[in-house]
């Protein structure tokens, strides 16, 4: 289907750009001697994960058990569920493993570890568990030096569970914006997680896997010594937050929202489009970064950035486009019916607003990929 | 299904609270002598709209043509699509009308009006159109005094279209937080829209409908003289933004997100739950209001507010709960597995993250209502 005939708002994927994103990070990590386990929460799309696997990815990371079930049904059987397990979700984990899914869960406390052990024993299986390490003080996890690390490791070494390794996510890497800063936090992520693994091993516990990652650190780490795998998600699409951090350029953003001009406020220089926050998401991830893109950066229908134009305000189904230099001749520049593409602040959040992607191929051949929603 | 057995995160609806919200605003507007045309974009749920209709609502307002099609299929045939029409959507409008749907569209420019006239002529029908009036300088619409109003009215009086009236939405009412301020903006909304109708009539044009509304102004208008119908959406669920504005109390918020405690950071007094921004949405509507609730206010599993506890940070599938007074004994207060309900900042945004509602009835009988997603 031609871009002129697509409904608006729609989520577009630029396939050559997507393939380039997939290939570049895979090449980098392969050269560094580690596996890439992409986080499929960004796209929640089987076809995207198949591209990542074809490029060399090893296993996937998921953020929900819904993703685990959907991707397992689509032929992905090596899955890390990278959110601390809630005890009532363990029967679903057991059921997936009984069907042959090599699903791993994570914990960061003795209480959660004991819940896993109990569920595993009741099911007559040892559930593989990774311990979440807190390398950035940002969210969940056990500090690499904390005594609790060994307590949790010992709790898991007991019949219903098996300690599969340690994992961390340096989410605070999103606060960096210089190569030196990014390299420093990547090293902090690596060294903290490797240190935790060494402490567990020194205590006589197994720790085969050392899993780290975020898109900014995956692009910035100079050494990954001691790491076995890297997890990254948003690199597959990229977004304006990644551009501000410095690990992507706008032309490397593979996902955009197609919108149509529906009106103007001539005295204010406003252009109104039919993509509001329901389409773009409420994510304002660039708000405190070097360039605040509002709810997104504006491109023409061919995907060429229109410098200075952003979605400066959004209601549920209305976006308001303005230029940073103030009013322009908006009725002439953007007549009613004009189609525009909006680059997202945060691809994970924007993509989640859509049920499918319209994939733009060089051949012009129409292609639609479905994505998951909900839990 | 008992609340203890529901998956998390889930969207909950408190049915008695919802029915009370529906009844109270309907009673108020009936007493003021105007019809209520609820905006179904908040719930996007047939059963919710059926409750509104049973209570006396007259027609519905939609924010997408997807909603128009879904609600028409469910037996709602009097529909106002309250986003400026994009020309390429007119064939869908024509198709719905050919099936018997009394769908109206809105325009705020001669260009859009001419596109409607052309589509109507090509289809051999007069499409009913309302002119959008800008009473708050907030978004779309023609100023009540602008010359363009008459130009647009005349454009619509020409074969392919019929002028059905004027409509406005005082979105800036969300910036008010006192009864006097709310009454003033409600009067501004009313008087501006009525003035536009009078100008059209004075120019010899028909203007049967005068449609105004937003939840804050619907609750605050002292007079609705000259108005024929009020549109309001979020009143059906209410949310923390409405509480800060002063038109609802937390116990009148009918929708919440059920979440489970998955961990703690004891030194910081953090409680981690499995509801992040994917469940709660990225909406930070209370950020600049009297009380900033972060990503939501925390209740126990019975729905009782836990004063001072908010979701102060959110990642995709993690929410971080903190107390405004700093660290508490979180492990004792909220052990792993504890279920909590989170009240949303903005019900329209949070509800949109879910495919269904789990409806809590006094009988305890399980009930699930589906909702729409996408365009």
XYZ file of C-alpha atoms in Angstrom:
750
model
C 0.000 0.000 0.000
C 1.351 3.405 -0.935
C 2.077 5.752 1.940
C -0.563 8.052 0.382
C -3.254 5.456 0.992
C -2.398 4.453 4.553
C -4.793 5.449 7.323
C -3.567 8.106 9.744
C -2.270 7.958 12.355
C -0.207 4.867 11.454
C 3.091 3.484 12.702
C 5.672 3.259 9.916
C 8.859 1.185 9.853
C 11.623 2.071 7.429
C 12.925 -1.418 6.662
C 16.433 -0.582 5.344
C 17.004 1.672 8.354
C 15.745 -1.046 10.730
C 17.994 -3.657 9.123
C 20.950 -1.310 9.389
C 20.263 -0.722 13.101
C 20.037 -4.482 13.701
C 23.225 -5.218 11.796
C 25.367 -2.451 13.267
C 24.882 -3.322 16.937
C 25.140 -7.045 16.220
C 28.470 -6.492 14.430
C 29.797 -4.369 17.267
C 28.933 -6.903 19.959
C 30.113 -9.885 17.942
C 33.442 -8.103 17.519
C 33.586 -7.616 21.290
C 33.050 -11.347 21.752
C 29.673 -11.302 23.497
C 26.218 -12.515 22.546
C 23.351 -10.096 21.956
C 20.022 -10.984 23.566
C 17.725 -8.242 22.215
C 14.950 -6.889 24.389
C 11.854 -7.423 22.286
C 9.694 -5.102 24.409
C 10.426 -2.238 21.995
C 8.864 -3.769 18.889
C 6.776 -6.653 20.375
C 6.796 -8.014 16.838
C 7.791 -11.490 15.682
C 9.126 -10.320 12.316
C 11.438 -7.779 13.958
C 12.817 -10.420 16.331
C 13.319 -12.766 13.375
C 15.489 -10.110 11.708
C 17.509 -9.803 14.911
C 17.939 -13.576 15.146
C 18.908 -13.831 11.477
C 21.593 -11.202 12.107
C 23.087 -13.304 14.923
C 21.121 -12.542 18.081
C 21.077 -15.295 20.676
C 17.826 -15.588 22.618
C 15.507 -12.750 23.520
C 14.636 -10.642 26.556
C 10.990 -9.924 27.408
C 9.253 -7.515 29.771
C 6.011 -9.488 30.220
C 4.920 -13.109 30.279
C 2.539 -12.257 27.435
C 5.605 -11.547 25.301
C 7.195 -14.795 26.499
C 4.143 -16.782 25.427
C 3.729 -15.024 22.090
C 7.389 -15.284 21.103
C 7.620 -18.901 22.271
C 4.611 -19.714 20.078
C 6.501 -18.065 17.202
C 9.568 -20.257 17.673
C 11.728 -18.365 20.156
C 12.572 -20.704 23.020
C 15.482 -19.006 24.816
C 13.823 -16.243 26.805
C 14.806 -14.090 29.777
C 11.901 -12.412 31.578
C 13.752 -9.376 32.887
C 11.301 -8.010 35.469
C 11.436 -9.255 39.064
C 9.060 -12.201 39.239
C 5.787 -11.785 41.142
C 5.014 -15.046 43.002
C 1.566 -15.434 41.432
C 3.135 -15.481 37.966
C 5.223 -18.590 38.699
C 2.554 -21.095 37.574
C 2.636 -19.429 34.134
C 6.435 -19.689 34.119
C 6.228 -23.373 35.032
C 3.638 -23.987 32.309
C 5.846 -22.369 29.648
C 8.852 -24.425 30.742
C 6.772 -27.605 30.693
C 5.987 -26.801 27.053
C 9.705 -26.627 26.283
C 10.369 -22.918 26.633
C 13.805 -22.246 28.156
C 12.453 -19.350 30.179
C 14.555 -17.735 32.909
C 13.284 -15.390 35.597
C 15.013 -12.832 37.817
C 14.923 -12.060 41.560
C 16.614 -9.551 43.853
C 15.551 -10.764 47.302
C 15.523 -13.886 49.429
C 11.720 -13.686 49.622
C 11.327 -13.797 45.856
C 13.998 -16.502 45.586
C 12.162 -18.675 48.105
C 8.906 -18.253 46.175
C 10.667 -19.513 43.038
C 12.216 -22.451 44.885
C 8.816 -23.430 46.267
C 7.138 -23.205 42.840
C 9.923 -25.232 41.262
C 9.727 -27.938 43.908
C 5.955 -28.184 43.584
C 6.359 -28.567 39.819
C 9.228 -31.038 40.177
C 11.673 -28.879 38.252
C 14.611 -26.579 38.946
C 13.698 -23.133 37.610
C 16.663 -21.187 36.215
C 17.002 -17.830 37.921
C 19.274 -14.849 37.451
C 19.987 -12.429 40.268
C 19.347 -8.816 39.397
C 22.261 -6.525 40.262
C 21.875 -2.816 40.933
C 24.779 -1.041 39.236
C 23.216 2.418 38.944
C 20.997 2.931 42.022
C 18.194 3.514 39.580
C 15.587 0.815 40.119
C 15.661 -2.815 41.265
C 18.544 -5.156 42.103
C 21.108 -5.975 44.764
C 24.245 -3.862 45.063
C 27.309 -5.839 43.849
C 28.905 -5.632 47.298
C 25.823 -6.358 49.410
C 25.753 -9.352 51.756
C 22.256 -10.139 50.461
C 23.756 -11.241 47.140
C 25.241 -14.375 48.647
C 22.082 -15.027 50.705
C 19.963 -14.933 47.561
C 22.476 -17.086 45.678
C 22.397 -19.722 48.436
C 18.565 -19.652 48.535
C 18.473 -20.486 44.845
C 20.885 -23.380 45.106
C 18.308 -25.615 46.651
C 16.222 -28.025 44.583
C 13.460 -25.895 43.061
C 15.769 -23.409 41.399
C 19.157 -23.167 39.756
C 21.312 -20.071 39.730
C 21.822 -19.196 36.075
C 23.830 -16.029 36.571
C 23.620 -12.326 37.237
C 22.090 -9.523 35.177
C 21.982 -5.750 35.373
C 20.546 -2.835 33.441
C 22.199 0.562 33.720
C 19.043 2.600 33.099
C 20.784 5.733 34.330
C 22.832 5.586 31.121
C 19.944 7.604 29.665
C 21.218 10.572 31.675
C 24.523 10.656 29.770
C 25.229 12.592 26.617
C 28.977 12.468 26.004
C 31.152 9.602 24.761
C 33.297 9.810 27.917
C 30.277 9.721 30.200
C 28.763 6.817 28.301
C 32.006 4.854 28.378
C 32.278 5.447 32.121
C 28.778 4.181 32.894
C 29.207 1.223 30.545
C 32.298 0.280 32.514
C 30.415 0.744 35.786
C 27.674 -1.576 34.497
C 30.208 -4.183 33.371
C 32.467 -4.077 36.385
C 29.615 -4.120 38.910
C 27.957 -7.109 37.327
C 31.223 -9.013 36.851
C 32.148 -8.271 40.477
C 28.834 -9.723 41.654
C 29.466 -12.860 39.577
C 32.944 -13.207 41.078
C 31.583 -12.903 44.606
C 29.030 -15.642 43.953
C 31.693 -17.901 42.435
C 34.018 -17.220 45.361
C 31.202 -18.364 47.644
C 31.120 -21.658 45.773
C 28.029 -20.866 43.769
C 27.674 -21.298 40.001
C 27.309 -18.167 37.919
C 27.598 -19.073 34.240
C 25.908 -16.007 32.769
C 26.846 -12.344 33.206
C 24.246 -10.292 31.366
C 24.370 -6.498 31.072
C 22.896 -3.863 28.917
C 20.997 -0.901 27.656
C 21.198 0.647 24.215
C 23.487 3.518 25.331
C 25.943 1.224 27.133
C 25.819 -1.441 24.418
C 26.975 1.244 21.965
C 29.611 2.645 24.327
C 31.355 -0.149 26.225
C 35.054 -0.301 25.417
C 35.547 -3.642 27.163
C 33.054 -6.354 27.958
C 35.536 -8.619 29.743
C 33.721 -11.107 31.937
C 30.360 -10.409 30.286
C 28.634 -13.234 28.410
C 25.712 -11.370 26.877
C 24.380 -7.864 26.256
C 20.728 -6.895 26.290
C 19.495 -3.875 24.340
C 16.070 -2.981 23.068
C 15.481 0.420 21.568
C 18.535 0.244 19.248
C 16.324 -1.655 16.810
C 14.169 1.432 16.119
C 16.156 4.265 17.754
C 14.399 7.466 18.805
C 14.980 11.114 19.687
C 16.109 10.265 23.229
C 18.879 8.121 21.729
C 19.768 11.003 19.380
C 20.145 13.370 22.327
C 22.249 10.816 24.211
C 24.468 10.611 21.156
C 24.113 6.968 20.108
C 21.891 7.584 17.067
C 21.187 10.212 14.437
C 17.675 11.223 13.308
C 18.127 9.431 9.973
C 18.743 6.234 11.966
C 15.293 6.368 13.596
C 13.417 3.543 11.863
C 9.963 4.111 13.367
C 7.719 7.102 12.805
C 4.072 8.055 13.015
C 2.311 9.041 9.814
C -0.086 11.937 10.417
C -2.331 14.228 8.364
C -2.737 17.995 8.659
C -6.313 18.777 9.739
C -6.132 22.514 10.442
C -4.196 25.636 11.404
C -4.242 28.569 13.775
C -2.785 31.122 11.407
C -2.119 33.904 13.915
C -0.114 31.545 16.125
C 1.648 29.603 13.375
C 0.136 26.348 14.547
C -0.400 23.293 12.378
C -2.872 20.743 13.743
C -2.443 17.067 12.848
C -4.452 13.937 13.615
C -1.700 12.396 15.754
C -2.003 13.376 19.407
C -0.694 11.659 22.493
C -2.798 8.570 21.792
C -0.588 7.992 18.748
C 2.685 9.530 19.927
C 2.355 8.471 23.593
C 2.661 10.828 26.527
C 6.406 10.186 26.701
C 8.338 13.444 27.082
C 11.730 11.781 27.333
C 13.526 14.661 25.608
C 12.089 17.264 28.009
C 15.272 17.614 30.053
C 17.744 16.706 27.299
C 19.844 18.978 25.084
C 17.053 19.308 22.493
C 13.457 19.178 23.714
C 11.419 17.792 20.818
C 8.049 18.192 22.555
C 6.078 15.127 21.507
C 8.221 14.460 18.448
C 10.217 15.839 15.527
C 8.484 16.511 12.227
C 9.545 15.069 8.868
C 7.922 15.358 5.462
C 6.133 12.314 4.060
C 9.399 11.050 2.565
C 10.995 11.002 6.014
C 13.219 14.065 5.599
C 13.522 16.027 8.839
C 12.009 19.528 8.738
C 14.477 21.353 10.995
C 12.936 23.309 13.857
C 9.453 21.765 13.547
C 8.240 19.794 16.554
C 4.972 18.583 18.033
C 4.953 21.186 20.779
C 1.613 20.154 22.286
C -0.632 17.123 22.167
C -4.206 16.282 23.091
C -5.692 12.825 22.754
C -6.108 12.919 18.960
C -4.616 16.330 18.129
C -0.976 17.270 17.764
C 0.079 20.910 17.469
C 3.157 21.545 15.338
C 5.142 24.724 15.761
C 8.493 26.001 14.578
C 11.112 26.986 17.130
C 11.505 30.372 15.449
C 7.810 31.208 15.772
C 4.919 31.630 13.319
C 5.464 30.698 9.688
C 3.179 30.654 6.672
C 1.684 27.379 7.802
C -1.259 27.277 5.419
C 1.071 27.438 2.437
C 3.711 25.114 3.899
C 1.294 22.497 5.201
C -2.116 22.626 3.488
C -4.944 20.530 4.950
C -4.418 16.911 3.942
C -0.589 17.133 3.940
C 1.033 13.951 5.223
C 3.912 14.154 7.677
C 6.007 11.697 9.641
C 6.695 12.270 13.326
C 9.823 10.791 14.894
C 9.151 9.568 18.454
C 10.824 10.651 21.664
C 10.739 7.086 22.936
C 10.121 4.318 20.432
C 8.995 1.757 23.056
C 6.200 4.032 24.246
C 5.069 5.250 20.827
C 5.095 1.821 19.192
C 2.927 0.528 22.068
C 0.079 2.752 20.923
C -0.310 0.770 17.687
C -1.553 -2.710 16.783
C 0.603 -3.015 13.684
C 3.462 -1.539 11.694
C 3.283 -0.509 8.063
C 6.682 -1.525 6.730
C 8.244 0.641 4.035
C 10.355 -1.463 1.678
C 12.532 -0.134 -1.141
C 10.384 -2.140 -3.586
C 7.288 -0.258 -2.485
C 5.609 -3.641 -1.896
C 2.991 -3.379 0.892
C 3.860 -5.150 4.119
C 2.173 -5.139 7.522
C 3.586 -6.607 10.720
C 1.365 -7.153 13.752
C 2.501 -6.339 17.289
C 1.347 -7.471 20.729
C -0.454 -5.362 23.277
C -1.334 -5.859 26.932
C -0.323 -8.494 29.430
C -12.970 -13.853 39.441
C -11.702 -12.656 42.810
C -9.376 -9.700 42.789
C -6.759 -12.038 44.320
C -6.781 -14.140 41.170
C -6.643 -11.415 38.551
C -3.467 -11.041 36.523
C -1.384 -7.944 37.202
C -1.260 -5.328 35.920
C -5.010 -5.193 35.250
C -7.473 -2.342 34.785
C -10.233 -2.406 37.412
C -13.602 -0.666 37.268
C -15.539 -0.098 40.475
C -19.074 -0.506 39.138
C -21.055 1.309 41.878
C -18.638 4.236 41.661
C -18.915 4.282 37.867
C -22.723 4.205 38.016
C -22.697 7.028 40.523
C -20.458 9.136 38.264
C -22.761 8.499 35.299
C -25.907 9.329 37.251
C -24.636 12.466 38.967
C -23.561 14.353 35.848
C -26.634 13.191 33.926
C -28.898 14.495 36.713
C -27.084 17.821 36.809
C -27.351 18.408 33.065
C -30.941 17.195 32.832
C -31.795 19.694 35.561
C -30.099 22.419 33.502
C -32.268 21.460 30.530
C -29.548 20.232 28.158
C -28.737 16.877 26.637
C -25.539 15.009 27.529
C -23.594 13.515 24.627
C -20.815 11.637 26.455
C -17.369 11.429 24.897
C -16.708 7.699 24.712
C -12.968 8.121 24.078
C -12.308 7.712 27.790
C -13.649 4.174 28.182
C -13.910 3.019 24.511
C -16.223 0.358 25.891
C -19.726 -0.510 24.701
C -20.992 -1.526 28.159
C -19.904 1.792 29.665
C -21.699 3.740 26.911
C -24.787 1.579 27.442
C -24.837 2.636 31.102
C -24.582 6.266 30.016
C -27.413 5.849 27.521
C -29.579 4.043 30.082
C -29.060 6.970 32.448
C -30.351 9.400 29.822
C -27.444 10.291 27.554
C -28.369 11.333 24.042
C -25.924 10.239 21.360
C -22.183 9.869 21.769
C -19.018 11.761 20.888
C -16.019 9.913 19.423
C -12.377 10.804 18.862
C -11.690 8.354 16.008
C -13.590 6.771 13.140
C -12.662 3.389 14.629
C -14.790 4.307 17.654
C -17.580 5.467 15.330
C -17.589 2.128 13.530
C -17.383 0.027 16.686
C -20.110 1.917 18.529
C -22.358 2.004 15.473
C -21.999 -1.771 15.191
C -23.044 -1.957 18.858
C -26.239 0.009 18.275
C -25.226 3.649 18.762
C -26.291 5.586 15.683
C -26.118 9.248 16.770
C -22.412 10.041 16.698
C -20.342 13.216 16.589
C -16.737 12.743 15.441
C -15.173 15.626 17.341
C -11.764 15.935 15.653
C -11.374 18.124 12.568
C -11.997 15.873 9.576
C -9.032 14.915 7.385
C -10.187 14.830 3.751
C -9.004 11.251 3.163
C -11.305 10.047 5.967
C -14.461 11.291 4.219
C -15.081 8.070 2.254
C -15.278 6.230 5.613
C -17.715 8.855 6.888
C -19.851 8.458 3.774
C -19.795 4.659 4.141
C -20.967 4.842 7.766
C -23.789 7.219 6.841
C -24.821 4.959 3.949
C -25.187 2.175 6.530
C -27.554 4.334 8.580
C -25.180 5.913 11.067
C -26.171 9.511 11.835
C -22.527 10.587 11.942
C -21.588 14.266 12.073
C -18.138 15.712 11.414
C -16.493 19.001 12.343
C -14.471 21.593 10.420
C -12.822 24.910 11.256
C -11.731 26.174 7.836
C -13.123 26.818 4.389
C -10.648 24.310 2.935
C -11.945 21.508 5.136
C -15.547 22.576 4.546
C -15.047 22.442 0.767
C -13.550 18.960 1.052
C -16.683 17.815 2.895
C -18.981 19.456 0.342
C -17.138 17.727 -2.484
C -17.285 14.324 -0.782
C -20.984 14.770 -0.034
C -21.789 15.755 -3.613
C -19.838 12.820 -5.020
C -21.790 10.519 -2.692
C -25.093 12.203 -3.477
C -25.754 13.162 0.134
C -25.571 16.238 2.335
C -23.100 15.512 5.125
C -24.012 17.149 8.444
C -21.172 19.293 9.726
C -20.595 21.313 12.872
C -18.224 24.260 12.920
C -15.606 24.071 15.651
C -15.381 27.238 17.731
C -12.249 28.282 19.620
C -13.366 29.627 22.999
C -10.084 29.144 24.894
C -7.233 29.725 22.417
C -6.108 26.243 23.292
C -6.270 24.121 20.163
C -8.455 24.091 17.040
C -11.503 26.133 16.070
C -12.583 29.533 14.762
C -12.820 32.464 17.158
C -16.483 33.377 17.820
C -15.970 36.840 16.346
C -13.867 35.881 13.335
C -15.047 36.684 9.818
C -14.042 33.157 8.784
C -16.981 31.762 10.761
C -19.507 33.089 8.269
C -17.319 32.066 5.312
C -17.204 28.488 6.586
C -20.931 28.506 7.330
C -21.714 29.664 3.787
C -19.350 27.040 2.301
C -21.294 24.324 4.082
C -24.666 25.532 2.903
C -24.124 24.230 -0.553
C -25.388 20.805 -1.606
C -22.852 18.312 -0.299
C -23.068 19.435 3.319
C -25.538 20.809 5.810
C -24.629 23.052 8.709
C -25.714 21.183 11.841
C -24.457 23.666 14.404
C -21.438 24.827 16.345
C -19.344 23.042 18.937
C -16.520 23.963 21.284
C -14.336 22.347 23.916
C -12.811 24.507 26.624
C -9.728 22.332 27.171
C -8.068 25.109 29.129
C -10.606 24.395 31.878
C -8.017 21.863 33.054
C -5.902 24.807 34.224
C -8.540 25.901 36.759
C -8.788 24.737 40.362
C -11.331 26.989 42.083
C -15.128 27.041 41.788
C -15.047 30.694 40.734
C -12.427 30.046 38.076
C -14.326 27.034 36.771
C -17.606 28.941 36.638
C -15.906 31.745 34.737
C -14.435 29.471 32.070
C -17.687 27.521 31.779
C -19.443 30.804 31.061
C -16.738 31.740 28.552
C -17.258 28.396 26.803
C -21.042 28.849 26.751
C -21.153 32.489 25.741
C -18.523 32.107 23.015
C -20.281 29.193 21.396
C -23.736 30.766 21.689
C -22.373 33.997 20.196
C -20.993 32.077 17.217
C -24.400 30.422 16.727
C -26.123 33.813 16.861
C -23.758 35.256 14.259
C -24.447 32.356 11.895
C -28.193 32.733 12.393
C -27.954 36.497 11.855
C -26.234 35.731 8.543
C -29.251 33.671 7.538
C -27.612 30.300 8.166
C -29.167 27.450 10.153
C -27.507 26.528 13.446
C -29.738 24.072 15.306
C -27.114 22.624 17.654
C -24.908 24.437 20.147
C -22.619 21.846 21.699
C -20.112 22.636 24.453
C -18.198 20.758 27.033
C -15.439 19.285 29.077
C -15.787 17.501 32.399
C -14.672 20.522 34.462
C -17.052 22.937 32.714
C -19.928 20.417 32.647
C -19.641 20.249 36.430
C -19.301 24.014 36.858
C -21.595 25.854 34.425
C -24.196 27.920 36.266
C -26.195 28.645 33.134
C -26.337 26.769 29.858
C -28.730 29.178 28.171
C -28.602 28.764 24.415
C -26.734 25.447 24.655
C -28.437 22.315 23.319
C -25.963 19.658 24.429
C -22.930 19.127 26.634
C -20.068 16.792 25.860
C -17.948 15.325 28.666
C -15.765 12.247 28.772
C -13.579 11.637 31.769
C -16.388 12.220 34.307
C -17.366 8.596 33.763
C -14.169 7.333 35.431
C -12.707 10.478 37.022
C -9.002 10.681 37.833
C -6.413 12.533 39.902
C -6.336 15.481 37.495
C -10.071 15.963 38.094
C -9.452 15.706 41.861
C -6.856 18.483 41.664
C -9.197 20.628 39.564
C -11.827 20.110 42.239
C -14.604 18.320 40.341
C -14.017 14.864 41.871
C -12.744 13.244 45.034
C -10.370 10.238 45.085
C -13.196 7.941 46.212
C -15.060 8.936 43.038
C -12.300 7.603 40.773
C -13.844 4.460 39.293
C -10.840 3.129 37.394
C -7.602 1.869 38.883
C -4.684 -0.360 37.979
C -4.166 -3.497 40.018
C -0.469 -4.131 40.648
C 1.709 -6.549 42.624
C 4.736 -5.756 44.783
C 7.821 -7.395 43.239
C 10.639 -5.938 45.362
C 12.072 -3.182 47.542
C 15.078 -0.942 47.942
C 15.128 -0.879 51.725
C 17.669 1.912 52.230
C 15.661 4.245 50.008
C 12.187 3.210 51.171
C 11.223 2.164 47.649
C 8.532 -0.387 46.821
C 8.711 -1.823 43.301
C 5.509 -2.979 41.589
C 4.770 -4.623 38.249
C 2.871 -1.615 36.910
C 5.137 0.821 35.095
C 4.333 3.402 32.468
C 3.110 0.719 30.070
C 0.224 0.121 32.486
C -0.159 3.598 33.990
C 0.687 5.534 30.820
C 3.305 8.262 30.631
C 0.694 10.886 31.507
C 2.012 13.273 34.162
C -1.092 15.441 34.205
C -0.769 16.261 37.911
C 2.850 17.450 37.547
C 1.995 21.138 37.676
C -1.176 20.861 39.784
C -1.646 21.399 43.528
C -0.759 17.778 44.333
C 1.758 16.014 42.095
C 0.872 12.310 42.253
C 3.820 11.185 40.132
C 2.405 8.364 37.994
C -0.524 7.684 40.344
C -1.835 7.493 43.903
C -1.594 4.230 45.809
C -4.548 2.404 47.413
C -4.678 -0.932 49.160
C -6.315 -3.841 47.358
C -9.715 -2.815 48.725
C -9.377 0.592 47.092
C -8.669 2.617 50.229
C -6.234 5.446 49.567
C -2.883 5.120 51.385
C -2.183 8.796 52.106
C 1.220 10.062 50.991
C 2.065 7.031 48.828
C 2.533 7.701 45.122
C 4.170 6.079 42.111
C 7.077 8.487 42.076
C 8.914 6.883 39.142
C 8.055 4.502 36.345
C 9.915 2.394 33.823
C 8.219 0.298 31.160
C 7.068 -2.490 33.506
C 8.293 -1.185 36.887
C 6.658 1.368 39.140
C 8.508 2.784 42.144
C 6.311 3.695 45.115
C 7.559 6.129 47.722
C 6.017 8.016 50.612
C 6.150 11.815 50.619
C 7.691 11.750 54.111
C 10.593 9.555 53.062
C 11.661 5.973 53.801
C 9.273 3.708 55.707
C 9.457 0.076 56.750
C 8.455 -0.993 53.272
C 9.215 -4.687 53.605
C 6.799 -4.998 56.536
C 4.142 -2.695 55.053
C 4.224 -4.136 51.539
C 5.674 -7.669 51.413
C 6.420 -9.182 48.006
C 3.145 -10.338 46.462
C 1.047 -7.561 48.069
C -1.678 -6.301 45.744
C -2.308 -2.596 45.413
C -4.529 -0.368 43.313
C -3.114 2.697 41.584
C -5.428 5.625 40.794
C -4.528 7.211 37.441
C -3.525 10.790 36.730
C -5.510 10.732 33.512
C -8.071 7.980 33.051
C -8.229 8.331 29.225
C -4.500 7.671 28.921
C -4.268 4.886 31.489
C -7.343 3.015 30.256
C -5.885 3.079 26.739
C -3.061 0.819 27.865
C -5.459 -2.078 28.469
C -7.543 -4.363 26.255
C -10.251 -4.973 28.872
C -11.633 -3.914 32.225
C -12.197 -6.211 35.180
C -15.436 -4.923 36.647
C -15.851 -5.087 40.418
C -19.498 -5.640 41.334
C -20.921 -5.658 44.866
C -22.002 -9.279 44.273
C -18.422 -10.316 43.648
C -19.587 -11.893 40.380
C -16.793 -11.841 37.762
C -17.335 -9.502 34.834
C -15.041 -8.437 32.017
C -15.682 -5.663 29.524
C -13.594 -5.353 26.369
C -12.345 -2.014 25.073
C -11.134 -0.806 21.661
C -7.598 0.114 20.735
C -6.048 1.774 17.741
C -7.551 3.562 14.767
